[in-house]
PDB file of C-alpha atoms in Angstrom:
ATOM      1  CA  MET F  69     138.916  94.054 120.543  1.00  0.00           C
ATOM      2  CA  SER F  70     137.534  95.242 117.727  1.00  0.00           C
ATOM      3  CA  PHE F  71     139.490  96.889 114.963  1.00  0.00           C
ATOM      4  CA  LEU F  72     138.214 100.387 115.636  1.00  0.00           C
ATOM      5  CA  SER F  73     140.264  99.776 118.916  1.00  0.00           C
ATOM      6  CA  ARG F  74     142.799  97.663 117.820  1.00  0.00           C
ATOM      7  CA  ILE F  75     144.057 101.025 115.275  1.00  0.00           C
ATOM      8  CA  SER F  76     143.174 103.598 118.384  1.00  0.00           C
ATOM      9  CA  SER F  77     145.914 101.496 120.787  1.00  0.00           C
ATOM     10  CA  ILE F  78     148.789 102.009 117.954  1.00  0.00           C
ATOM     11  CA  THR F  79     147.959 105.714 116.213  1.00  0.00           C
ATOM     12  CA  GLY F  80     145.761 107.416 118.351  1.00  0.00           C
ATOM     13  CA  PRO F  81     141.843 108.023 118.294  1.00  0.00           C
ATOM     14  CA  LEU F  82     141.777 110.385 115.281  1.00  0.00           C
ATOM     15  CA  ILE F  83     142.806 107.476 112.763  1.00  0.00           C
ATOM     16  CA  ALA F  84     140.619 105.434 114.409  1.00  0.00           C
ATOM     17  CA  VAL F  85     137.465 107.813 113.929  1.00  0.00           C
ATOM     18  CA  ARG F  86     138.679 108.670 110.092  1.00  0.00           C
ATOM     19  CA  HIS F  87     138.709 104.520 109.397  1.00  0.00           C
ATOM     20  CA  MET F  88     135.667 102.963 109.648  1.00  0.00           C
ATOM     21  CA  ALA F  89     136.349  99.544 107.970  1.00  0.00           C
ATOM     22  CA  LYS F  90     136.407  96.034 110.249  1.00  0.00           C
ATOM     23  CA  VAL F  91     139.141  93.805 110.284  1.00  0.00           C
ATOM     24  CA  ASN F  92     137.405  91.263 107.680  1.00  0.00           C
ATOM     25  CA  ASN F  93     139.010  91.522 104.051  1.00  0.00           C
ATOM     26  CA  CYS F  94     142.598  90.439 106.257  1.00  0.00           C
ATOM     27  CA  ARG F  95     140.942  87.411 107.542  1.00  0.00           C
ATOM     28  CA  LEU F  96     138.796  85.594 104.716  1.00  0.00           C
ATOM     29  CA  PHE F  97     139.246  82.071 104.621  1.00  0.00           C
ATOM     30  CA  ASN F  98     139.726  82.146 101.005  1.00  0.00           C
ATOM     31  CA  TYR F  99     142.934  83.831  99.677  1.00  0.00           C
ATOM     32  CA  GLN F 100     143.033  85.960  96.111  1.00  0.00           C
ATOM     33  CA  ASP F 101     145.036  83.302  94.720  1.00  0.00           C
ATOM     34  CA  GLY F 102     143.102  79.941  96.057  1.00  0.00           C
ATOM     35  CA  VAL F 103     145.303  79.085  98.966  1.00  0.00           C
ATOM     36  CA  LYS F 104     143.616  78.950 102.079  1.00  0.00           C
ATOM     37  CA  ARG F 105     144.112  80.742 105.230  1.00  0.00           C
ATOM     38  CA  PHE F 106     144.389  79.461 108.887  1.00  0.00           C
ATOM     39  CA  PRO F 107     141.179  79.988 110.474  1.00  0.00           C
ATOM     40  CA  VAL F 108     141.433  83.064 113.320  1.00  0.00           C
ATOM     41  CA  PRO F 109     138.438  84.332 115.595  1.00  0.00           C
ATOM     42  CA  GLU F 110     138.067  87.296 116.018  1.00  0.00           C
ATOM     43  CA  ASP F 111     138.731  86.950 119.684  1.00  0.00           C
ATOM     44  CA  LYS F 112     143.233  85.861 118.216  1.00  0.00           C
ATOM     45  CA  VAL F 113     143.162  88.921 116.129  1.00  0.00           C
ATOM     46  CA  SER F 114     145.344  90.508 118.823  1.00  0.00           C
ATOM     47  CA  TRP F 115     148.902  89.446 119.747  1.00  0.00           C
ATOM     48  CA  SER F 116     148.558  89.894 122.754  1.00  0.00           C
ATOM     49  CA  VAL F 117     146.239  87.063 123.619  1.00  0.00           C
ATOM     50  CA  ASP F 118     148.689  84.289 123.715  1.00  0.00           C
ATOM     51  CA  TRP F 119     146.947  81.218 121.291  1.00  0.00           C
ATOM     52  CA  PRO F 120     150.039  78.019 120.893  1.00  0.00           C
ATOM     53  CA  GLU F 121     148.122  76.084 118.284  1.00  0.00           C
ATOM     54  CA  TYR F 122     148.434  79.029 115.832  1.00  0.00           C
ATOM     55  CA  GLN F 123     149.631  77.766 112.633  1.00  0.00           C
ATOM     56  CA  PRO F 124     149.406  80.560 109.723  1.00  0.00           C
ATOM     57  CA  VAL F 125     149.641  79.023 106.393  1.00  0.00           C
ATOM     58  CA  ASP F 126     153.233  79.949 104.737  1.00  0.00           C
ATOM     59  CA  HIS F 127     152.551  81.875 101.194  1.00  0.00           C
ATOM     60  CA  THR F 128     154.472  83.789  98.698  1.00  0.00           C
ATOM     61  CA  HIS F 129     152.681  83.772  95.487  1.00  0.00           C
ATOM     62  CA  PRO F 130     155.634  82.824  92.416  1.00  0.00           C
ATOM     63  CA  ALA F 131     155.374  86.496  90.970  1.00  0.00           C
ATOM     64  CA  VAL F 132     156.300  87.561  93.815  1.00  0.00           C
ATOM     65  CA  LEU F 133     159.238  84.982  94.779  1.00  0.00           C
ATOM     66  CA  ARG F 134     160.854  85.533  90.377  1.00  0.00           C
ATOM     67  CA  GLY F 135     161.270  88.638  91.976  1.00  0.00           C
ATOM     68  CA  PRO F 136     160.528  92.102  90.438  1.00  0.00           C
ATOM     69  CA  VAL F 137     161.320  94.933  90.640  1.00  0.00           C
ATOM     70  CA  TRP F 138     158.774  95.673  93.312  1.00  0.00           C
ATOM     71  CA  ALA F 139     159.770  93.061  95.627  1.00  0.00           C
ATOM     72  CA  ASP F 140     162.010  92.396  98.285  1.00  0.00           C
ATOM     73  CA  LEU F 141     163.733  89.170  98.169  1.00  0.00           C
ATOM     74  CA  ASP F 142     162.884  86.344 100.901  1.00  0.00           C
ATOM     75  CA  PHE F 143     165.049  87.193 103.671  1.00  0.00           C
ATOM     76  CA  ARG F 144     164.190  84.224 105.462  1.00  0.00           C
ATOM     77  CA  LYS F 145     166.434  82.331 102.580  1.00  0.00           C
ATOM     78  CA  VAL F 146     168.615  84.929 101.088  1.00  0.00           C
ATOM     79  CA  THR F 147     170.849  87.202 103.624  1.00  0.00           C
ATOM     80  CA  PRO F 148     171.206  90.610 101.333  1.00  0.00           C
ATOM     81  CA  ASP F 149     173.986  92.266 101.194  1.00  0.00           C
ATOM     82  CA  THR F 150     172.876  95.429 103.368  1.00  0.00           C
ATOM     83  CA  PRO F 151     169.584  93.846 105.943  1.00  0.00           C
ATOM     84  CA  PRO F 152     166.692  96.043 105.305  1.00  0.00           C
ATOM     85  CA  LYS F 153     165.699  98.697 107.553  1.00  0.00           C
ATOM     86  CA  TYR F 154     162.598  98.922 109.098  1.00  0.00           C
ATOM     87  CA  ASN F 155     160.717 101.058 110.246  1.00  0.00           C
ATOM     88  CA  GLU F 156     162.812 103.825 108.600  1.00  0.00           C
ATOM     89  CA  LEU F 157     163.252 104.530 105.051  1.00  0.00           C
ATOM     90  CA  ASP F 158     166.071 102.101 103.717  1.00  0.00           C
ATOM     91  CA  GLY F 159     167.856 103.555 100.519  1.00  0.00           C
ATOM     92  CA  ASN F 160     164.185 104.474  98.295  1.00  0.00           C
ATOM     93  CA  VAL F 161     162.516 101.935  99.781  1.00  0.00           C
ATOM     94  CA  ASP F 162     159.958 103.505 102.830  1.00  0.00           C
ATOM     95  CA  ARG F 163     159.484 101.411 105.086  1.00  0.00           C
ATOM     96  CA  LYS F 164     158.046 103.181 107.312  1.00  0.00           C
ATOM     97  CA  SER F 165     154.134 102.664 108.479  1.00  0.00           C
ATOM     98  CA  TYR F 166     151.726 104.855 109.002  1.00  0.00           C
ATOM     99  CA  SER F 167     150.884 103.104 112.539  1.00  0.00           C
ATOM    100  CA  GLY F 168     154.485 103.707 114.314  1.00  0.00           C
ATOM    101  CA  THR F 169     156.636 101.572 115.520  1.00  0.00           C
ATOM    102  CA  TYR F 170     155.393  97.811 114.347  1.00  0.00           C
ATOM    103  CA  GLU F 171     157.357  94.795 115.755  1.00  0.00           C
ATOM    104  CA  ILE F 172     160.634  92.524 114.077  1.00  0.00           C
ATOM    105  CA  VAL F 173     159.734  89.219 115.140  1.00  0.00           C
ATOM    106  CA  ASN F 174     162.019  86.858 114.345  1.00  0.00           C
ATOM    107  CA  GLY F 175     163.747  88.964 111.432  1.00  0.00           C
ATOM    108  CA  LEU F 176     160.195  89.593 109.995  1.00  0.00           C
ATOM    109  CA  PRO F 177     157.764  92.792 110.340  1.00  0.00           C
ATOM    110  CA  ARG F 178     154.102  91.318 112.241  1.00  0.00           C
ATOM    111  CA  ASN F 179     151.699  93.339 111.330  1.00  0.00           C
ATOM    112  CA  PRO F 180     150.861  95.620 113.442  1.00  0.00           C
ATOM    113  CA  ILE F 181     146.837  95.123 113.561  1.00  0.00           C
ATOM    114  CA  GLY F 182     147.099  91.617 114.484  1.00  0.00           C
ATOM    115  CA  ARG F 183     146.779  87.879 112.783  1.00  0.00           C
ATOM    116  CA  THR F 184     145.626  87.234 109.404  1.00  0.00           C
ATOM    117  CA  GLY F 185     146.485  83.569 109.497  1.00  0.00           C
ATOM    118  CA  MET F 186     148.666  83.842 106.809  1.00  0.00           C
ATOM    119  CA  CYS F 187     152.661  84.417 106.991  1.00  0.00           C
ATOM    120  CA  GLY F 188     154.926  85.199 104.170  1.00  0.00           C
ATOM    121  CA  ARG F 189     153.905  87.906 101.499  1.00  0.00           C
ATOM    122  CA  GLY F 190     151.493  86.554  99.593  1.00  0.00           C
ATOM    123  CA  LEU F 191     150.693  88.704  96.617  1.00  0.00           C
ATOM    124  CA  LEU F 192     152.467  91.852  97.974  1.00  0.00           C
ATOM    125  CA  GLY F 193     156.307  92.878  96.836  1.00  0.00           C
ATOM    126  CA  ARG F 194     157.195  94.355 100.620  1.00  0.00           C
ATOM    127  CA  TRP F 195     158.119  92.252 103.548  1.00  0.00           C
ATOM    128  CA  GLY F 196     156.173  95.078 106.087  1.00  0.00           C
ATOM    129  CA  PRO F 197     153.775  98.271 104.784  1.00  0.00           C
ATOM    130  CA  ASN F 198     153.321  98.144 101.281  1.00  0.00           C
ATOM    131  CA  HIS F 199     152.261 101.771 100.531  1.00  0.00           C
ATOM    132  CA  ALA F 200     149.910 102.889  98.175  1.00  0.00           C
ATOM    133  CA  VAL F 201     147.432 106.074  97.028  1.00  0.00           C
ATOM    134  CA  ASP F 202     144.050 106.271  96.184  1.00  0.00           C
ATOM    135  CA  PRO F 203     142.935 109.563  94.602  1.00  0.00           C
ATOM    136  CA  ILE F 204     139.071 110.063  95.550  1.00  0.00           C
ATOM    137  CA  VAL F 205     138.093 112.650  92.378  1.00  0.00           C
ATOM    138  CA  SER F 206     134.915 113.795  92.794  1.00  0.00           C
ATOM    139  CA  ARG F 207     132.282 116.037  91.676  1.00  0.00           C
ATOM    140  CA  TRP F 208     128.294 117.076  92.491  1.00  0.00           C
ATOM    141  CA  LYS F 209     125.829 114.739  90.287  1.00  0.00           C
ATOM    142  CA  ARG F 210     123.649 116.909  88.051  1.00  0.00           C
ATOM    143  CA  GLY F 211     120.235 117.145  85.832  1.00  0.00           C
ATOM    144  CA  GLU F 212     120.274 118.279  82.210  1.00  0.00           C
ATOM    145  CA  ASP F 213     119.832 122.084  83.329  1.00  0.00           C
ATOM    146  CA  GLY F 214     122.678 121.926  85.330  1.00  0.00           C
ATOM    147  CA  ALA F 215     121.648 121.961  89.096  1.00  0.00           C
ATOM    148  CA  LYS F 216     122.784 119.556  91.192  1.00  0.00           C
ATOM    149  CA  THR F 217     120.711 116.744  91.819  1.00  0.00           C
ATOM    150  CA  MET F 218     119.402 116.878  95.430  1.00  0.00           C
ATOM    151  CA  MET F 219     118.543 114.135  98.072  1.00  0.00           C
ATOM    152  CA  GLU F 220     116.567 114.483 101.453  1.00  0.00           C
ATOM    153  CA  GLY F 221     118.048 117.779 101.180  1.00  0.00           C
ATOM    154  CA  LYS F 222     121.444 117.123  99.897  1.00  0.00           C
ATOM    155  CA  PRO F 223     123.809 117.028  97.478  1.00  0.00           C
ATOM    156  CA  VAL F 224     123.997 114.304  95.412  1.00  0.00           C
ATOM    157  CA  LEU F 225     128.036 113.106  95.038  1.00  0.00           C
ATOM    158  CA  GLU F 226     129.786 111.521  92.236  1.00  0.00           C
ATOM    159  CA  PHE F 227     132.700 109.530  92.036  1.00  0.00           C
ATOM    160  CA  VAL F 228     135.473 108.219  89.497  1.00  0.00           C
ATOM    161  CA  ALA F 229     135.111 104.468  90.216  1.00  0.00           C
ATOM    162  CA  ILE F 230     136.950 101.877  88.277  1.00  0.00           C
ATOM    163  CA  MET F 231     136.297  97.777  87.874  1.00  0.00           C
ATOM    164  CA  ARG F 232     140.010  96.268  89.065  1.00  0.00           C
ATOM    165  CA  ASN F 233     140.405  93.213  86.703  1.00  0.00           C
ATOM    166  CA  ASP F 234     142.090  90.688  88.838  1.00  0.00           C
ATOM    167  CA  THR F 235     139.086  90.719  91.440  1.00  0.00           C
ATOM    168  CA  ARG F 236     135.995  92.582  89.082  1.00  0.00           C
ATOM    169  CA  ASP F 237     135.331  94.901  92.690  1.00  0.00           C
ATOM    170  CA  TRP F 238     134.267  97.967  91.949  1.00  0.00           C
ATOM    171  CA  ALA F 239     137.002 100.143  93.664  1.00  0.00           C
ATOM    172  CA  ILE F 240     138.868 103.928  93.764  1.00  0.00           C
ATOM    173  CA  PRO F 241     141.690 104.372  90.429  1.00  0.00           C
ATOM    174  CA  GLY F 242     145.291 103.926  92.086  1.00  0.00           C
ATOM    175  CA  GLY F 243     148.100 101.688  93.070  1.00  0.00           C
ATOM    176  CA  MET F 244     151.450 101.740  94.871  1.00  0.00           C
ATOM    177  CA  ILE F 245     154.357 104.019  95.359  1.00  0.00           C
ATOM    178  CA  ASP F 246     157.260 102.995  93.425  1.00  0.00           C
ATOM    179  CA  PRO F 247     160.294 103.308  95.529  1.00  0.00           C
ATOM    180  CA  GLY F 248     161.708 106.775  95.540  1.00  0.00           C
ATOM    181  CA  ASP F 249     158.222 108.577  94.504  1.00  0.00           C
ATOM    182  CA  THR F 250     155.831 110.640  95.834  1.00  0.00           C
ATOM    183  CA  VAL F 251     152.576 110.331  97.000  1.00  0.00           C
ATOM    184  CA  SER F 252     152.242 113.364  95.089  1.00  0.00           C
ATOM    185  CA  ARG F 253     153.145 112.293  91.728  1.00  0.00           C
ATOM    186  CA  THR F 254     151.704 108.687  92.234  1.00  0.00           C
ATOM    187  CA  LEU F 255     148.358 109.972  92.569  1.00  0.00           C
ATOM    188  CA  ARG F 256     148.891 111.530  89.175  1.00  0.00           C
ATOM    189  CA  LYS F 257     150.022 108.810  87.558  1.00  0.00           C
ATOM    190  CA  GLU F 258     147.523 106.070  88.958  1.00  0.00           C
ATOM    191  CA  PHE F 259     144.813 108.573  88.012  1.00  0.00           C
ATOM    192  CA  GLY F 260     146.089 109.291  84.346  1.00  0.00           C
ATOM    193  CA  GLU F 261     147.118 105.069  83.961  1.00  0.00           C
ATOM    194  CA  GLU F 262     144.221 103.581  85.086  1.00  0.00           C
ATOM    195  CA  ALA F 263     140.978 106.308  84.853  1.00  0.00           C
ATOM    196  CA  MET F 264     142.057 107.839  81.254  1.00  0.00           C
ATOM    197  CA  ASN F 265     144.089 105.096  79.433  1.00  0.00           C
ATOM    198  CA  SER F 266     147.202 106.938  79.682  1.00  0.00           C
ATOM    199  CA  LEU F 267     149.920 104.368  79.503  1.00  0.00           C
ATOM    200  CA  GLU F 268     148.114 103.414  75.589  1.00  0.00           C
ATOM    201  CA  ALA F 269     147.782 107.095  74.154  1.00  0.00           C
ATOM    202  CA  THR F 270     149.663 109.481  71.273  1.00  0.00           C
ATOM    203  CA  GLU F 271     152.661 111.563  72.582  1.00  0.00           C
ATOM    204  CA  GLU F 272     150.095 114.530  72.028  1.00  0.00           C
ATOM    205  CA  GLU F 273     147.146 112.750  73.886  1.00  0.00           C
ATOM    206  CA  LYS F 274     149.529 112.121  76.617  1.00  0.00           C
ATOM    207  CA  LYS F 275     150.373 115.527  77.270  1.00  0.00           C
ATOM    208  CA  GLU F 276     147.416 116.842  77.205  1.00  0.00           C
ATOM    209  CA  ILE F 277     146.194 114.613  79.846  1.00  0.00           C
ATOM    210  CA  GLU F 278     149.217 115.490  82.148  1.00  0.00           C
ATOM    211  CA  ALA F 279     147.396 118.979  81.848  1.00  0.00           C
ATOM    212  CA  HIS F 280     144.125 117.840  82.438  1.00  0.00           C
ATOM    213  CA  VAL F 281     145.386 116.323  85.782  1.00  0.00           C
ATOM    214  CA  ASN F 282     147.581 118.461  87.160  1.00  0.00           C
ATOM    215  CA  ASP F 283     144.999 121.399  86.509  1.00  0.00           C
ATOM    216  CA  LEU F 284     142.354 118.954  88.972  1.00  0.00           C
ATOM    217  CA  PHE F 285     145.001 117.706  91.440  1.00  0.00           C
ATOM    218  CA  LYS F 286     146.730 121.351  92.112  1.00  0.00           C
ATOM    219  CA  ALA F 287     144.723 120.852  95.595  1.00  0.00           C
ATOM    220  CA  GLY F 288     142.921 118.603  97.478  1.00  0.00           C
ATOM    221  CA  ASP F 289     142.288 116.971 100.559  1.00  0.00           C
ATOM    222  CA  GLU F 290     143.215 114.090 102.796  1.00  0.00           C
ATOM    223  CA  VAL F 291     140.793 111.120 103.795  1.00  0.00           C
ATOM    224  CA  TYR F 292     143.110 109.106 105.099  1.00  0.00           C
ATOM    225  CA  SER F 293     146.312 107.901 105.828  1.00  0.00           C
ATOM    226  CA  GLY F 294     147.078 104.137 107.192  1.00  0.00           C
ATOM    227  CA  TYR F 295     146.746 100.449 107.638  1.00  0.00           C
ATOM    228  CA  VAL F 296     143.922  99.073 104.827  1.00  0.00           C
ATOM    229  CA  ASP F 297     141.947  96.250 106.255  1.00  0.00           C
ATOM    230  CA  ASP F 298     143.022  94.840 102.325  1.00  0.00           C
ATOM    231  CA  ILE F 299     142.534  91.092 101.298  1.00  0.00           C
ATOM    232  CA  ARG F 300     145.712  90.417 100.064  1.00  0.00           C
ATOM    233  CA  ASN F 301     147.358  91.445 103.948  1.00  0.00           C
ATOM    234  CA  THR F 302     149.683  88.782 105.532  1.00  0.00           C
ATOM    235  CA  ASP F 303     151.698  89.160 109.385  1.00  0.00           C
ATOM    236  CA  ASN F 304     154.355  90.265 107.800  1.00  0.00           C
ATOM    237  CA  SER F 305     153.278  92.059 104.508  1.00  0.00           C
ATOM    238  CA  TRP F 306     150.391  94.431 104.692  1.00  0.00           C
ATOM    239  CA  MET F 307     148.931  97.842 103.269  1.00  0.00           C
ATOM    240  CA  GLU F 308     148.669 100.650 103.950  1.00  0.00           C
ATOM    241  CA  THR F 309     147.768 104.223 102.360  1.00  0.00           C
ATOM    242  CA  VAL F 310     147.237 107.764 101.425  1.00  0.00           C
ATOM    243  CA  ALA F 311     143.781 109.011 100.272  1.00  0.00           C
ATOM    244  CA  MET F 312     143.046 112.485  99.006  1.00  0.00           C
ATOM    245  CA  ASN F 313     139.845 113.741  97.397  1.00  0.00           C
ATOM    246  CA  PHE F 314     140.337 116.389  94.450  1.00  0.00           C
ATOM    247  CA  HIS F 315     136.587 117.755  94.486  1.00  0.00           C
ATOM    248  CA  ASP F 316     135.358 119.780  91.729  1.00  0.00           C
ATOM    249  CA  GLU F 317     133.006 121.727  92.753  1.00  0.00           C
ATOM    250  CA  THR F 318     131.531 123.504  89.665  1.00  0.00           C
ATOM    251  CA  GLY F 319     132.436 120.749  87.563  1.00  0.00           C
ATOM    252  CA  SER F 320     133.776 122.565  84.579  1.00  0.00           C
ATOM    253  CA  THR F 321     137.283 121.139  85.055  1.00  0.00           C
ATOM    254  CA  PHE F 322     135.767 117.212  84.421  1.00  0.00           C
ATOM    255  CA  ASN F 323     134.206 118.597  81.314  1.00  0.00           C
ATOM    256  CA  LYS F 324     137.955 118.425  79.455  1.00  0.00           C
ATOM    257  CA  ILE F 325     138.155 115.317  80.809  1.00  0.00           C
ATOM    258  CA  LYS F 326     137.560 111.880  79.066  1.00  0.00           C
ATOM    259  CA  LEU F 327     137.406 108.721  81.461  1.00  0.00           C
ATOM    260  CA  LYS F 328     139.138 105.292  79.725  1.00  0.00           C
ATOM    261  CA  ALA F 329     139.293 102.574  81.478  1.00  0.00           C
ATOM    262  CA  GLY F 330     143.156 101.475  81.180  1.00  0.00           C
ATOM    263  CA  ASP F 331     145.922  99.717  82.589  1.00  0.00           C
ATOM    264  CA  ASP F 332     144.731  97.711  85.881  1.00  0.00           C
ATOM    265  CA  ALA F 333     141.351  99.087  85.286  1.00  0.00           C
ATOM    266  CA  GLY F 334     137.715  96.588  82.868  1.00  0.00           C
ATOM    267  CA  ASP F 335     136.050 100.054  83.573  1.00  0.00           C
ATOM    268  CA  VAL F 336     135.480 103.536  84.400  1.00  0.00           C
ATOM    269  CA  CYS F 337     132.751 105.355  85.351  1.00  0.00           C
ATOM    270  CA  TRP F 338     131.373 107.954  87.484  1.00  0.00           C
ATOM    271  CA  MET F 339     129.175 106.834  90.400  1.00  0.00           C
ATOM    272  CA  GLU F 340     127.141 107.748  92.530  1.00  0.00           C
ATOM    273  CA  ALA F 341     127.798 107.493  95.651  1.00  0.00           C
ATOM    274  CA  SER F 342     125.829 105.686  98.497  1.00  0.00           C
ATOM    275  CA  SER F 343     125.635 103.248 101.555  1.00  0.00           C
ATOM    276  CA  LYS F 344     124.687 100.588  99.694  1.00  0.00           C
ATOM    277  CA  LEU F 345     127.507 100.657  97.626  1.00  0.00           C
ATOM    278  CA  ASN F 346     129.777  97.466  97.591  1.00  0.00           C
ATOM    279  CA  LEU F 347     133.300  98.547  97.318  1.00  0.00           C
ATOM    280  CA  TYR F 348     137.077  96.750  97.245  1.00  0.00           C
ATOM    281  CA  ALA F 349     139.119  96.914 100.717  1.00  0.00           C
ATOM    282  CA  SER F 350     138.156  99.661 102.618  1.00  0.00           C
ATOM    283  CA  HIS F 351     137.100 102.101  99.683  1.00  0.00           C
ATOM    284  CA  LEU F 352     133.533 102.612 100.891  1.00  0.00           C
ATOM    285  CA  ASP F 353     134.554 103.864 103.994  1.00  0.00           C
ATOM    286  CA  PHE F 354     136.664 106.702 102.623  1.00  0.00           C
ATOM    287  CA  ILE F 355     133.748 107.273 100.389  1.00  0.00           C
ATOM    288  CA  GLU F 356     131.634 107.548 103.222  1.00  0.00           C
ATOM    289  CA  THR F 357     133.994 110.063 104.716  1.00  0.00           C
ATOM    290  CA  VAL F 358     134.524 111.968 102.102  1.00  0.00           C
ATOM    291  CA  VAL F 359     130.062 112.627 101.645  1.00  0.00           C
ATOM    292  CA  LYS F 360     130.564 113.652 105.236  1.00  0.00           C
ATOM    293  CA  GLN F 361     133.167 116.325 104.317  1.00  0.00           C
ATOM    294  CA  ARG F 362     130.731 116.924 101.791  1.00  0.00           C
ATOM    295  CA  ASN F 363     127.970 117.238 103.380  1.00  0.00           C
ATOM    296  CA  ALA F 364     126.166 115.065 100.576  1.00  0.00           C
ATOM    297  CA  ALA F 365     123.072 112.393 100.649  1.00  0.00           C
ATOM    298  CA  TRP F 366     124.116 109.885 101.915  1.00  0.00           C
TER     299      TRP F 366
END
């Protein structure tokens, strides 16, 4: 069964159409920190396929096991005072999935898309869904005369891209939603930190950045919300995101914004949207959706 079919069986056809990623990243043999996954062929991904020989590698990164504020306890070894409330809001930790209700097997969440070749949490902090945001900030590419750059009769779109320090991949600037925080506030915060380096700004600069970001993020269009085919996913922990497009039709707002890489970003730039790009995780799918919504060149 294809990735689109698996998504459709869980969430319905709307999400399936809007998510064009292949379920490949989360089955890469080499995990992000060098650990090897148990190989999972395409025809064995679905949990509905009987596979008694399946022996996923059990891996949780030491940084996660140290128990930072963004991570759960190892519920297999430690019994918490209050059991986690999966598939619902657990205090200020959102354990609900955009894909609907996920199964709990032997006391742990099961990846709703299928086998990944790894159990535990890998590099992710939460058992079950780990929620993130991806702000897609876009404008029209323009020449020195201010006219839109055209390609095959359609305008060319540009978006803000950052180079991730961990993988050195180009990506949409984004990040995890902290417990108790909102999607809207996290979108603003992550863009400010990664694309405008607000963490190292002076107090005066922070106020200026906040004003520009708030102006830019007044209104946006949802591109996608749901499961992400992320290289960090495991059988028990997986990434989900809300991708929003904030587009400046005239370019006037972005003239006030200075891009400067910060936090987890090694570089930042305005990147031309193109089908030839190689972006992190499912980010190219999100960009393609924006391009089609804006009727831009691809």
